[in-house]
Tab-separated table of C-alpha atoms and ligand atoms in Angstrom:
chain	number	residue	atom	x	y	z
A	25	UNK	CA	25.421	-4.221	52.623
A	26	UNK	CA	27.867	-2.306	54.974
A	27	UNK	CA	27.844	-3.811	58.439
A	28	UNK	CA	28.540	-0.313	59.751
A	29	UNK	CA	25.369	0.596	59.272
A	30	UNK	CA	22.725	-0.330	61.742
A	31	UNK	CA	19.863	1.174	59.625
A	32	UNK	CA	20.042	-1.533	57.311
A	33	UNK	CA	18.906	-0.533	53.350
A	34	UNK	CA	18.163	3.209	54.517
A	35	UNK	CA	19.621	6.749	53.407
A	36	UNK	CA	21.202	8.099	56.051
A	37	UNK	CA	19.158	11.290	56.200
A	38	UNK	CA	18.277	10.634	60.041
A	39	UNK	CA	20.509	10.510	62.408
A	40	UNK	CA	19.091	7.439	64.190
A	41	UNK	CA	18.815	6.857	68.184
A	42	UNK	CA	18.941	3.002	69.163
A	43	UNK	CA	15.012	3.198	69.545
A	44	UNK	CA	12.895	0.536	67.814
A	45	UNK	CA	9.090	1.920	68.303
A	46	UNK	CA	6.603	-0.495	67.977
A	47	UNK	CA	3.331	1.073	69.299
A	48	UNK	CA	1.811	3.914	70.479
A	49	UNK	CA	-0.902	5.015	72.519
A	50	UNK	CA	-2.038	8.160	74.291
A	51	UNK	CA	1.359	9.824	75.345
A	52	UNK	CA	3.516	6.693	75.714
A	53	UNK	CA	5.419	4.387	72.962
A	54	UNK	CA	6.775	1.643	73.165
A	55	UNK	CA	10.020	-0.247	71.804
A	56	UNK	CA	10.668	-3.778	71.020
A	57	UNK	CA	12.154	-4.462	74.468
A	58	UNK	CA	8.523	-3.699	75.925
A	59	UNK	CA	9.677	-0.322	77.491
A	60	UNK	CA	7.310	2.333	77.911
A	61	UNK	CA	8.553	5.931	76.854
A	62	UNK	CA	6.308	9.153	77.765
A	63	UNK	CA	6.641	10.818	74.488
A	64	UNK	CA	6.854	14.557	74.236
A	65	UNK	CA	7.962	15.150	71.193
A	66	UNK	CA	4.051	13.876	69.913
A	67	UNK	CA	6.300	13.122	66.324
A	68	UNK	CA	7.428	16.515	66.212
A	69	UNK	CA	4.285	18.133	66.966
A	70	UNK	CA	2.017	15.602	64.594
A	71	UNK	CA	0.305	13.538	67.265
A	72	UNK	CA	-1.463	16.542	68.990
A	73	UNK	CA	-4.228	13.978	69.920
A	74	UNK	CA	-1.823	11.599	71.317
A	75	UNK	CA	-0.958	8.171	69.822
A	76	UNK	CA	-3.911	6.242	68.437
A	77	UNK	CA	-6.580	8.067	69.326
A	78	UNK	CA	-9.999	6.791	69.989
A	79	UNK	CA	-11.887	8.548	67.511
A	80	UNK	CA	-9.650	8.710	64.721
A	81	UNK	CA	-8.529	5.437	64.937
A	82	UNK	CA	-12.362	4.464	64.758
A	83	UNK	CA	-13.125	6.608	61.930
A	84	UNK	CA	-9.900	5.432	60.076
A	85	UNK	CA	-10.893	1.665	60.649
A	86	UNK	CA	-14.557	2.605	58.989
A	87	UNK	CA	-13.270	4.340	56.104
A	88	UNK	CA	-10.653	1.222	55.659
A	89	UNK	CA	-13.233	-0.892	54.431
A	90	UNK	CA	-14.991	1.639	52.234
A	91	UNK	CA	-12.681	3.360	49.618
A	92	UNK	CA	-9.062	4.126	50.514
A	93	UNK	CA	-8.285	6.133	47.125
A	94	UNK	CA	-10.087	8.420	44.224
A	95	UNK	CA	-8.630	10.408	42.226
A	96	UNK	CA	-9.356	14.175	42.486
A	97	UNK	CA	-11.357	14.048	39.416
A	98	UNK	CA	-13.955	12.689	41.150
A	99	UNK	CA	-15.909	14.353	44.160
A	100	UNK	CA	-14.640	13.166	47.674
A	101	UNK	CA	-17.527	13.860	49.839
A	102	UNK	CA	-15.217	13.708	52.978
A	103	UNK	CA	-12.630	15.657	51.526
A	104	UNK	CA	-15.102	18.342	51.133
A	105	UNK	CA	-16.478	17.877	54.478
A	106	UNK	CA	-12.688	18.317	55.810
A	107	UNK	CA	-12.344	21.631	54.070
A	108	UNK	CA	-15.465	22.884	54.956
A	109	UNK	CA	-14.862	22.023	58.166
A	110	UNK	CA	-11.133	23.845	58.120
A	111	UNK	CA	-13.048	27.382	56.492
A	112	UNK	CA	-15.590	27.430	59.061
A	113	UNK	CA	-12.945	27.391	61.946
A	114	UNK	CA	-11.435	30.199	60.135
A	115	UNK	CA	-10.854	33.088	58.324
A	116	UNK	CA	-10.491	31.493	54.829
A	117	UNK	CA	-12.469	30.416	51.985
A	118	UNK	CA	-11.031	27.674	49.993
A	119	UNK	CA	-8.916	24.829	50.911
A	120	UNK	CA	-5.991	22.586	48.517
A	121	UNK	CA	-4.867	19.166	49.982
A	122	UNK	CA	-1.216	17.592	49.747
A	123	UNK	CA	0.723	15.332	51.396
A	124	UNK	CA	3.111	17.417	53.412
A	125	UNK	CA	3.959	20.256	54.754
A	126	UNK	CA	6.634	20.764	52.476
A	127	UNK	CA	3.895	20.620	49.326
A	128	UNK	CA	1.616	22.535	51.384
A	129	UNK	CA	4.199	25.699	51.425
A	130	UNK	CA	5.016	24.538	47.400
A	131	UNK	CA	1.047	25.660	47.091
A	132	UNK	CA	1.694	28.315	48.767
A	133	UNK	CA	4.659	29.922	46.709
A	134	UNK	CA	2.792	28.738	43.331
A	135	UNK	CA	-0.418	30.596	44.612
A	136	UNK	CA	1.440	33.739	45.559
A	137	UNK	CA	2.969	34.054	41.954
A	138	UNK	CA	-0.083	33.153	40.453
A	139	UNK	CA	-2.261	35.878	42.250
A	140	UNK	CA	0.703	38.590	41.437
A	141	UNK	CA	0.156	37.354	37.323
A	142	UNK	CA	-3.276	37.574	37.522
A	143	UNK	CA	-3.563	40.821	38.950
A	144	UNK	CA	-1.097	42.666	36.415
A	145	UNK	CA	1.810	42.543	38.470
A	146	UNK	CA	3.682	39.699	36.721
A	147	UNK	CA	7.213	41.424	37.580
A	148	UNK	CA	6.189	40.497	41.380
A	149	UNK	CA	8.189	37.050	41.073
A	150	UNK	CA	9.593	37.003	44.568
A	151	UNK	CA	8.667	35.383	47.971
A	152	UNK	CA	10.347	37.090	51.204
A	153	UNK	CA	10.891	34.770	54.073
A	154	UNK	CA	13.075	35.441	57.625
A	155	UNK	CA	15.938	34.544	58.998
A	156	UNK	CA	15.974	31.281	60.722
A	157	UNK	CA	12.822	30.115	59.744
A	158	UNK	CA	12.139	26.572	58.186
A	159	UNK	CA	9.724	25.660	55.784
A	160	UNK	CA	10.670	22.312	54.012
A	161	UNK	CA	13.358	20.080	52.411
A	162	UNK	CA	12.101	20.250	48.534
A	163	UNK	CA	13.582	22.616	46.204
A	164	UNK	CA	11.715	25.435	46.855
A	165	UNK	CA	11.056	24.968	50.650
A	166	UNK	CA	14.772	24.780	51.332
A	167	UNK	CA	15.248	27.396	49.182
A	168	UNK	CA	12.413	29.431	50.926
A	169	UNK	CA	14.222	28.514	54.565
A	170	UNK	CA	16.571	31.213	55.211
A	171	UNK	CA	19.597	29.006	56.933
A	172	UNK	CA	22.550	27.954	55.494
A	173	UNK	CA	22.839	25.034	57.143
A	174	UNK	CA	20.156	23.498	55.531
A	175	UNK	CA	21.167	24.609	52.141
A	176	UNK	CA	25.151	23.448	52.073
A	177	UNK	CA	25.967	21.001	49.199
A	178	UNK	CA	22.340	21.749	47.237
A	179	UNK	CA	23.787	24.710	45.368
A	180	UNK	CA	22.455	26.391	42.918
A	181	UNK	CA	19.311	27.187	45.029
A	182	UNK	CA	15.577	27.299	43.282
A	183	UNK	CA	15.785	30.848	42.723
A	184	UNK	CA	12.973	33.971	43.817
A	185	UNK	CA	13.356	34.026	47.528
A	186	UNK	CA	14.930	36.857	49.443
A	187	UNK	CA	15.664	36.712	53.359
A	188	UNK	CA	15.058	39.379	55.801
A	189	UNK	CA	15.502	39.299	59.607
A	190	UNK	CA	12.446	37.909	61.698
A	191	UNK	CA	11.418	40.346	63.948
A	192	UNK	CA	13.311	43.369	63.268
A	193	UNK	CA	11.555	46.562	62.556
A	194	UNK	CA	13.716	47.934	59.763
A	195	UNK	CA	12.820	44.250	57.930
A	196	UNK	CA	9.450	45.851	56.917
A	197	UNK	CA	10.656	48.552	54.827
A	198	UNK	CA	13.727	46.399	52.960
A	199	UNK	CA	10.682	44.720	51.138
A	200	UNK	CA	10.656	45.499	48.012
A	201	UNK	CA	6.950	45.837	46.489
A	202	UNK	CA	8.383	45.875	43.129
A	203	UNK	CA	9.307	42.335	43.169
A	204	UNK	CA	7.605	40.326	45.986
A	205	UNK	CA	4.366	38.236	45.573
A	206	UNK	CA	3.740	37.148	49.037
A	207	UNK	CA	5.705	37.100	52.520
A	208	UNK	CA	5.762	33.622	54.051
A	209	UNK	CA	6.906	33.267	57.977
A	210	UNK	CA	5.819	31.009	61.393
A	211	UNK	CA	4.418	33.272	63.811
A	212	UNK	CA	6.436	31.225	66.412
A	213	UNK	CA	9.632	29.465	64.370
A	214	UNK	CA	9.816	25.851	65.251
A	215	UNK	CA	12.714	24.682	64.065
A	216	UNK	CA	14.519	28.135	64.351
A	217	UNK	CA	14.699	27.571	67.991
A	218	UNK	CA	11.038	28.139	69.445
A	219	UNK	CA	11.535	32.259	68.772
A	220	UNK	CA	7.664	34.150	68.636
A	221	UNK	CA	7.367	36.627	66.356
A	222	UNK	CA	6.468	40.096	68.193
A	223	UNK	CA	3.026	40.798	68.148
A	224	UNK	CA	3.945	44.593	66.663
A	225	UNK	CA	6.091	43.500	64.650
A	226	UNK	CA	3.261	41.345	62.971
A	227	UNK	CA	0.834	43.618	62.482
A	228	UNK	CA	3.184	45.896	61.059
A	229	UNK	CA	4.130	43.666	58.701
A	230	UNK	CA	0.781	42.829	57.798
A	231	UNK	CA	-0.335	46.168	57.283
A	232	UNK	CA	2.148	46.531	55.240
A	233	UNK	CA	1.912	43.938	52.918
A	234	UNK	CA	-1.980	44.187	52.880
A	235	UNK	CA	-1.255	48.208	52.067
A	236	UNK	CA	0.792	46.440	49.125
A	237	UNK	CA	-1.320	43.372	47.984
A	238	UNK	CA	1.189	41.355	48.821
A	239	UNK	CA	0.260	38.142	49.938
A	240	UNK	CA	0.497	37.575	53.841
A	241	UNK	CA	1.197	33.605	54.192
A	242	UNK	CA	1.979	32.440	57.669
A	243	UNK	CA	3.151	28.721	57.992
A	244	UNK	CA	1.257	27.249	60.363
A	245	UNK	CA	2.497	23.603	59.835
A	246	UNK	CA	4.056	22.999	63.212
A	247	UNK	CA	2.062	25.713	64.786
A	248	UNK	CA	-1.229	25.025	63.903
A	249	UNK	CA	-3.907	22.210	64.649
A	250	UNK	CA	-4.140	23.345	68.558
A	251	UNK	CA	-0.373	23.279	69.302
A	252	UNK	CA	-0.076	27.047	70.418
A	253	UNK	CA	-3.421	26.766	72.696
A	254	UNK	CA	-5.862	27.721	69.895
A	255	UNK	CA	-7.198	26.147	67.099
A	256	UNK	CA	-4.399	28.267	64.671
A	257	UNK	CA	-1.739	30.307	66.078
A	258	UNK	CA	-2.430	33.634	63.642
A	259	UNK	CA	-6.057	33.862	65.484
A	260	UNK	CA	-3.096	35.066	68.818
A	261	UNK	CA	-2.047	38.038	66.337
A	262	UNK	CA	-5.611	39.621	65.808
A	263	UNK	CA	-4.712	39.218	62.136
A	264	UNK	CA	-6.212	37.721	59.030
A	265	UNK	CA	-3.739	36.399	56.632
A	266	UNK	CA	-4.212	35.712	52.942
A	267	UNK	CA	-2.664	31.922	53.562
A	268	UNK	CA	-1.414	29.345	55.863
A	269	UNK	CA	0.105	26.183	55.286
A	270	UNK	CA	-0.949	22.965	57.646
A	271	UNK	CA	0.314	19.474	57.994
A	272	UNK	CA	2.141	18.145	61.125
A	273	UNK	CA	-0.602	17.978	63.481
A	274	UNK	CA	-3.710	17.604	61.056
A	275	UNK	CA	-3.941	13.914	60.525
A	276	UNK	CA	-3.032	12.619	63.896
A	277	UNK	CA	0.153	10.860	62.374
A	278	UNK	CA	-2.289	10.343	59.115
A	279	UNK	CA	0.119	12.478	56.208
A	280	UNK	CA	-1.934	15.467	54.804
A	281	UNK	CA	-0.773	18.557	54.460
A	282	UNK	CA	-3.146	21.515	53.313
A	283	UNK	CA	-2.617	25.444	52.196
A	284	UNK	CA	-6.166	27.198	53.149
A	285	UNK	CA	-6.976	30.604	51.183
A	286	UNK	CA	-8.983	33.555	51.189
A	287	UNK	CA	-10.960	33.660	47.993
A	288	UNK	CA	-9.300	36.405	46.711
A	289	UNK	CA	-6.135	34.181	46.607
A	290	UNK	CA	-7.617	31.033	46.018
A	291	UNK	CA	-9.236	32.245	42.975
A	292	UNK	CA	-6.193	32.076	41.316
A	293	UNK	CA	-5.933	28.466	41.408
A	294	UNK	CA	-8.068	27.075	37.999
A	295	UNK	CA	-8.298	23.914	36.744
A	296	UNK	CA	-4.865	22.453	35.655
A	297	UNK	CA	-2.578	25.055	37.770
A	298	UNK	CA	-2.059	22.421	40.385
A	299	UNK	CA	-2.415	19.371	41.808
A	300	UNK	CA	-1.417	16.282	43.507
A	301	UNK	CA	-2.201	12.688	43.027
A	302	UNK	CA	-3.036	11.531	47.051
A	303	UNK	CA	-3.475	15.175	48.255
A	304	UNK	CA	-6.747	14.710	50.720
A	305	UNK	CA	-7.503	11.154	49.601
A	306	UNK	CA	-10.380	9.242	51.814
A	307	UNK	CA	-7.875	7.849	54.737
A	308	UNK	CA	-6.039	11.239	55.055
A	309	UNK	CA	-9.250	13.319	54.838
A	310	UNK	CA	-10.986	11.104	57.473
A	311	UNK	CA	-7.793	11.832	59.357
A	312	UNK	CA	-8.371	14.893	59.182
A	313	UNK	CA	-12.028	15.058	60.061
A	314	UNK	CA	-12.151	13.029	62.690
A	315	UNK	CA	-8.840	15.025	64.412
A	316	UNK	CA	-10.579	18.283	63.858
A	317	UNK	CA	-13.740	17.356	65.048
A	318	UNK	CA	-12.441	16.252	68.370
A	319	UNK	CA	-10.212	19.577	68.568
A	320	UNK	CA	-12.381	22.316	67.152
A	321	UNK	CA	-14.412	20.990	70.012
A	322	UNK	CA	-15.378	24.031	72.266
A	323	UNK	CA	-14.444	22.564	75.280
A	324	UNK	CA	-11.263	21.196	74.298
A	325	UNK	CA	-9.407	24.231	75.086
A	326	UNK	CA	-10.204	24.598	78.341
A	327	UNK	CA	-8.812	22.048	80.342
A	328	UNK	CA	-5.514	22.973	78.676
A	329	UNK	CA	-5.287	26.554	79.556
A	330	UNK	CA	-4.220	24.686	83.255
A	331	UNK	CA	-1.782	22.500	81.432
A	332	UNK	CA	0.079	25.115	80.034
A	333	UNK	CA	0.316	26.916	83.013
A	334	UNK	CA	1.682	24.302	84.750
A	335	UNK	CA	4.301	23.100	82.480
A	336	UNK	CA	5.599	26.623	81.904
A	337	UNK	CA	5.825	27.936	85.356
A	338	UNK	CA	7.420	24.665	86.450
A	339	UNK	CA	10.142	25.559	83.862
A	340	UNK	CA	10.223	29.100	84.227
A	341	UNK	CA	11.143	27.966	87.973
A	342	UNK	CA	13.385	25.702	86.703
A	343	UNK	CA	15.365	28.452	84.746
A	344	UNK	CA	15.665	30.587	88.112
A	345	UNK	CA	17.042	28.049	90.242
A	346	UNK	CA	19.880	26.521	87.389
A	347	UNK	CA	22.743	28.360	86.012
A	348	UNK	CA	22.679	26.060	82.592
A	349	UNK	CA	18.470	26.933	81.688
A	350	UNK	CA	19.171	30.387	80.092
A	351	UNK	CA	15.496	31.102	79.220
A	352	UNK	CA	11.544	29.294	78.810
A	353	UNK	CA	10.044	30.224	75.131
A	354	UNK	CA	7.054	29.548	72.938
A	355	UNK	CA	3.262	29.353	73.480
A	356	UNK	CA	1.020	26.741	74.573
A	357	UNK	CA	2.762	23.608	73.842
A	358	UNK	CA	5.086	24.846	71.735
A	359	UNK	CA	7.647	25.014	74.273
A	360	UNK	CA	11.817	25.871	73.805
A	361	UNK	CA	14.257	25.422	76.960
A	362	UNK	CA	17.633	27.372	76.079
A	363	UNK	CA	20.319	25.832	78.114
A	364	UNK	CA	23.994	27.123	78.130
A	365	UNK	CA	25.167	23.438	77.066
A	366	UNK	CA	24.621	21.528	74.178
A	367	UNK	CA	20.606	20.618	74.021
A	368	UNK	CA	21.801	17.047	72.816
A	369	UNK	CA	22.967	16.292	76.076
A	370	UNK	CA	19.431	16.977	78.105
A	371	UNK	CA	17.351	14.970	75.284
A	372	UNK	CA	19.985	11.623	75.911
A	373	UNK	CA	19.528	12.081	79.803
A	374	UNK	CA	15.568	12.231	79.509
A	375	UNK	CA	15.819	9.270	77.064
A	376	UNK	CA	17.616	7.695	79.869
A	377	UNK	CA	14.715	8.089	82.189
A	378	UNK	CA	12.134	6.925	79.806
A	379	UNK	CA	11.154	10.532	78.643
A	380	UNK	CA	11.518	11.710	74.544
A	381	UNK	CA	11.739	15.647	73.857
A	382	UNK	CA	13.290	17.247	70.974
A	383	UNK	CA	16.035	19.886	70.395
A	384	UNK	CA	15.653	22.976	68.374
A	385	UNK	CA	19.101	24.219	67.248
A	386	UNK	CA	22.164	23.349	69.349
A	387	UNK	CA	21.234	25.131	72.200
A	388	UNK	CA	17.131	24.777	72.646
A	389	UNK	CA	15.534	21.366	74.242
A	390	UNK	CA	11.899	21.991	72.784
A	391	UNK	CA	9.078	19.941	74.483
A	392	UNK	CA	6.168	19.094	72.624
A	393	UNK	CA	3.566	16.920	74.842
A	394	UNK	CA	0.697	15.946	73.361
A	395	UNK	CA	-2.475	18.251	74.085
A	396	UNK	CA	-4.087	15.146	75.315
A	397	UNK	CA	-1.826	14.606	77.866
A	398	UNK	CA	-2.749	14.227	81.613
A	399	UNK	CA	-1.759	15.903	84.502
A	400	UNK	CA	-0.280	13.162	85.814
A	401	UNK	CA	2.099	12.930	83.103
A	402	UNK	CA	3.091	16.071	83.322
A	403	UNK	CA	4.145	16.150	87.191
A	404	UNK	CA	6.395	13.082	86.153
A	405	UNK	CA	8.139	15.328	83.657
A	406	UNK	CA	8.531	17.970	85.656
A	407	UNK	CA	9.986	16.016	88.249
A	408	UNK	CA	12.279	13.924	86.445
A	409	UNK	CA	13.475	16.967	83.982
A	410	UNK	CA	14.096	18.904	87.606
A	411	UNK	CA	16.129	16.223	88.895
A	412	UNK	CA	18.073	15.654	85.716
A	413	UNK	CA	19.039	19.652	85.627
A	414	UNK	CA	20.471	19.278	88.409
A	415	UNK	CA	22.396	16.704	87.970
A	416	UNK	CA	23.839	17.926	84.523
A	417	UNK	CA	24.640	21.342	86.295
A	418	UNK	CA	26.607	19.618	89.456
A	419	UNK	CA	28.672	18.006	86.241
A	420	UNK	CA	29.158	21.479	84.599
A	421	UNK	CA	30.609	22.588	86.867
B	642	PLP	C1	7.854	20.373	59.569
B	642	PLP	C2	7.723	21.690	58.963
B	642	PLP	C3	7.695	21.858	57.573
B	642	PLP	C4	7.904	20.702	56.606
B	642	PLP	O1	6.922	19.739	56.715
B	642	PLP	P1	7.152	18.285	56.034
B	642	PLP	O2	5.856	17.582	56.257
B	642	PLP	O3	8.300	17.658	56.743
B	642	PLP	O4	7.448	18.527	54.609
B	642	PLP	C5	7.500	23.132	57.075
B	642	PLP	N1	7.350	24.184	57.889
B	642	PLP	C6	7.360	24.064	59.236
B	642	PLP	C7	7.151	25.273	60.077
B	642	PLP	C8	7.563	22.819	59.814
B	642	PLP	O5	7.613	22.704	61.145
């Protein structure tokens, strides 16, 4: 074993901080020195619930002693609970589980192909996704993720995808109706750099794709689950798509990832197209349950409208009063911070102070707190993240 190395036996596909976690709970971890750390990065946007929560920890403990696997060829009442659960929040019909959100997107592309076969259009072999977006690190999800970055040294690419630019108006027309089975996009790119999509631009797209039959998927795996201050970020864009992907945020922390349908897209998944061995198997789909029940939860929006607020105009004042803080993105708490200087540099000082947020891109510190977090919590942040922008603008200069 190299003694370079300080993650011992792993592949170095993480870049690594010095930060053993040991446990979690509510909007802190800790390490193994016993230090507390307020966490908003909520595991990139999967904790929405906070660490350890209450209810699905109970839930999870229950269903531990009961069954933890059974194979789909069986019936999993809570599985079907979970996706019952999922159509009656929203627009669709029918619901496939996975594991990720990278095989919840893989669903997604199959289904999109599938629908274009079955409805004599088998020459409509393409998917059309936008520039900077990210949808996964398998062969087709990289593939599908229109940055180059991500692609470099994975040559040839999975091929059938074609990139167009997010947001621009003359994007709509370059799709080619001939060829493309479905769009797939994030109404608000998360990895891109915490960019919305316009709200005109959406529906234009929409209508045209719906116009088309082309398949309108919106990946919803970072945005969904609450993040974006309602149950699913599409339900902001007055639209009804004919897909969207879910993981991140689902399972509390619990992996399950799930691609939720209208039936007329749905209905081209039979017996035998797909399938997965663990996809919504009795620990994730409890997960699952017990996450949604808490956030489908009328009431649970309300309190955070406040939240929100708070966070964002703190940094929106924040931007007007420091040269570096270029501009405040993103919805609910879904939140990008462009500074002028590297992002890398404002996630290390916040680490100093006991505080974890994320970057998006070399230039965007994204903050991700979980919904659950108090208002206490957030005047801390505020205060600290004020202080420390001002101290890394005295050194810019
Ligand atoms: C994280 C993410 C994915 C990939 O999910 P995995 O569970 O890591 O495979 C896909 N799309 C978006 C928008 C994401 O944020």
């Amino acid at each position: 074993m190299s003694s370079t190395t300080t993650t011992s036996a792993l592949m170095k596909t993480y870049q690594r901080l010095p930060l053993r976690i040991l446990k979690g709970k509510g909007s802190y971890v800790w390490d193994d020195q016993d230090i507390k750390y307020l966490d908003y990065t909520s595991g990139i946007a999967t904790c929405n619930l906070g660490h350890v929560p209450d209810q699905v920890q109970a839930k999870l403990s229950e269903q531990l002693e009961n069954l933890w696997h059974c194979s789909n060829l069986y019936q999993i009442p809570v599985q079907e609970a979970l996706a019952e659960k999922l159509a009656s929040l929203s627009c669709f019909d029918q619901v496939f589980f996975c594991n990720s959100g990278a095989e919840a997107n893989e669903a997604a592309i199959k289904l999109a192909k599938k629908y274009a076969k079955d409805h004599q259009k088998p020459e409509r072999t393409e998917i059309v996704t936008f520039s900077n977006s990210f949808h996964g690190r398998t062969g087709s999800t990289m593939a599908a993720t229109a940055q180059t970055k991500i692609h470099n040294g994975f040559t040839p690419l999975t091929p059938g995808f074609t990139y167009l630019p997010f947001n621009q108006p003359e994007a709509i027309e370059q799709i080619d109706t001939n060829k493309t089975a479905g769009v797939l996009l994030e109404l608000v790119q998360g990895e891109g750099g915490v960019h919305p999509a316009d709200i005109e631009w959406v529906k234009a797209l929409y209508d045209y794709c719906k116009q088309a039959d082309i398949l309108f998927m919106v990946d919803e795996i970072q945005t969904g689950i609450g993040r974006t201050g309602s149950l699913f970020v599409y339900e902001q864009y007055d639209i009804e798509p004919d897909a969207i992907t879910l993981a991140k945020g689902l399972g509390s922390g619990f992996p399950i990832g799930a691609l939720l349908a209208k039936n007329k897209a749905a209905d081209s998944f039979s017996p035998g197209t797909h399938g997965s061995t663990f996809g919504g198997n009795p620990l994730a789909a409890t997960a699952g349950l017990a996450t949604l029940e808490q956030i489908s939860d009328p009431v649970f929006f309300n309190g955070l409208k406040e939240k929100y607020a708070l966070l964002t105009e703190a940094l929106i004042e924040l931007a007007e009063n420091n040269t570096l803080v270029k501009e405040v993105r993103g919805k609910g708490f879904l939140i990008g911070m462009e500074v002028e200087n590297k992002a890398a540099i404002w996630v290390e000082k916040l680490r100093e102070k006991q505080i974890l947020v994320l970057t998006a891109g070399e230039h965007v510190v994204r903050i991700l707190p979980p919904l659950t977090t108090k208002k206490e919590e957030l005047f801390t942040f505020i205060e600290v993240i004020t202080a420390i922008a001002a101290d890394i603008e005295e050194k810019e200069e």
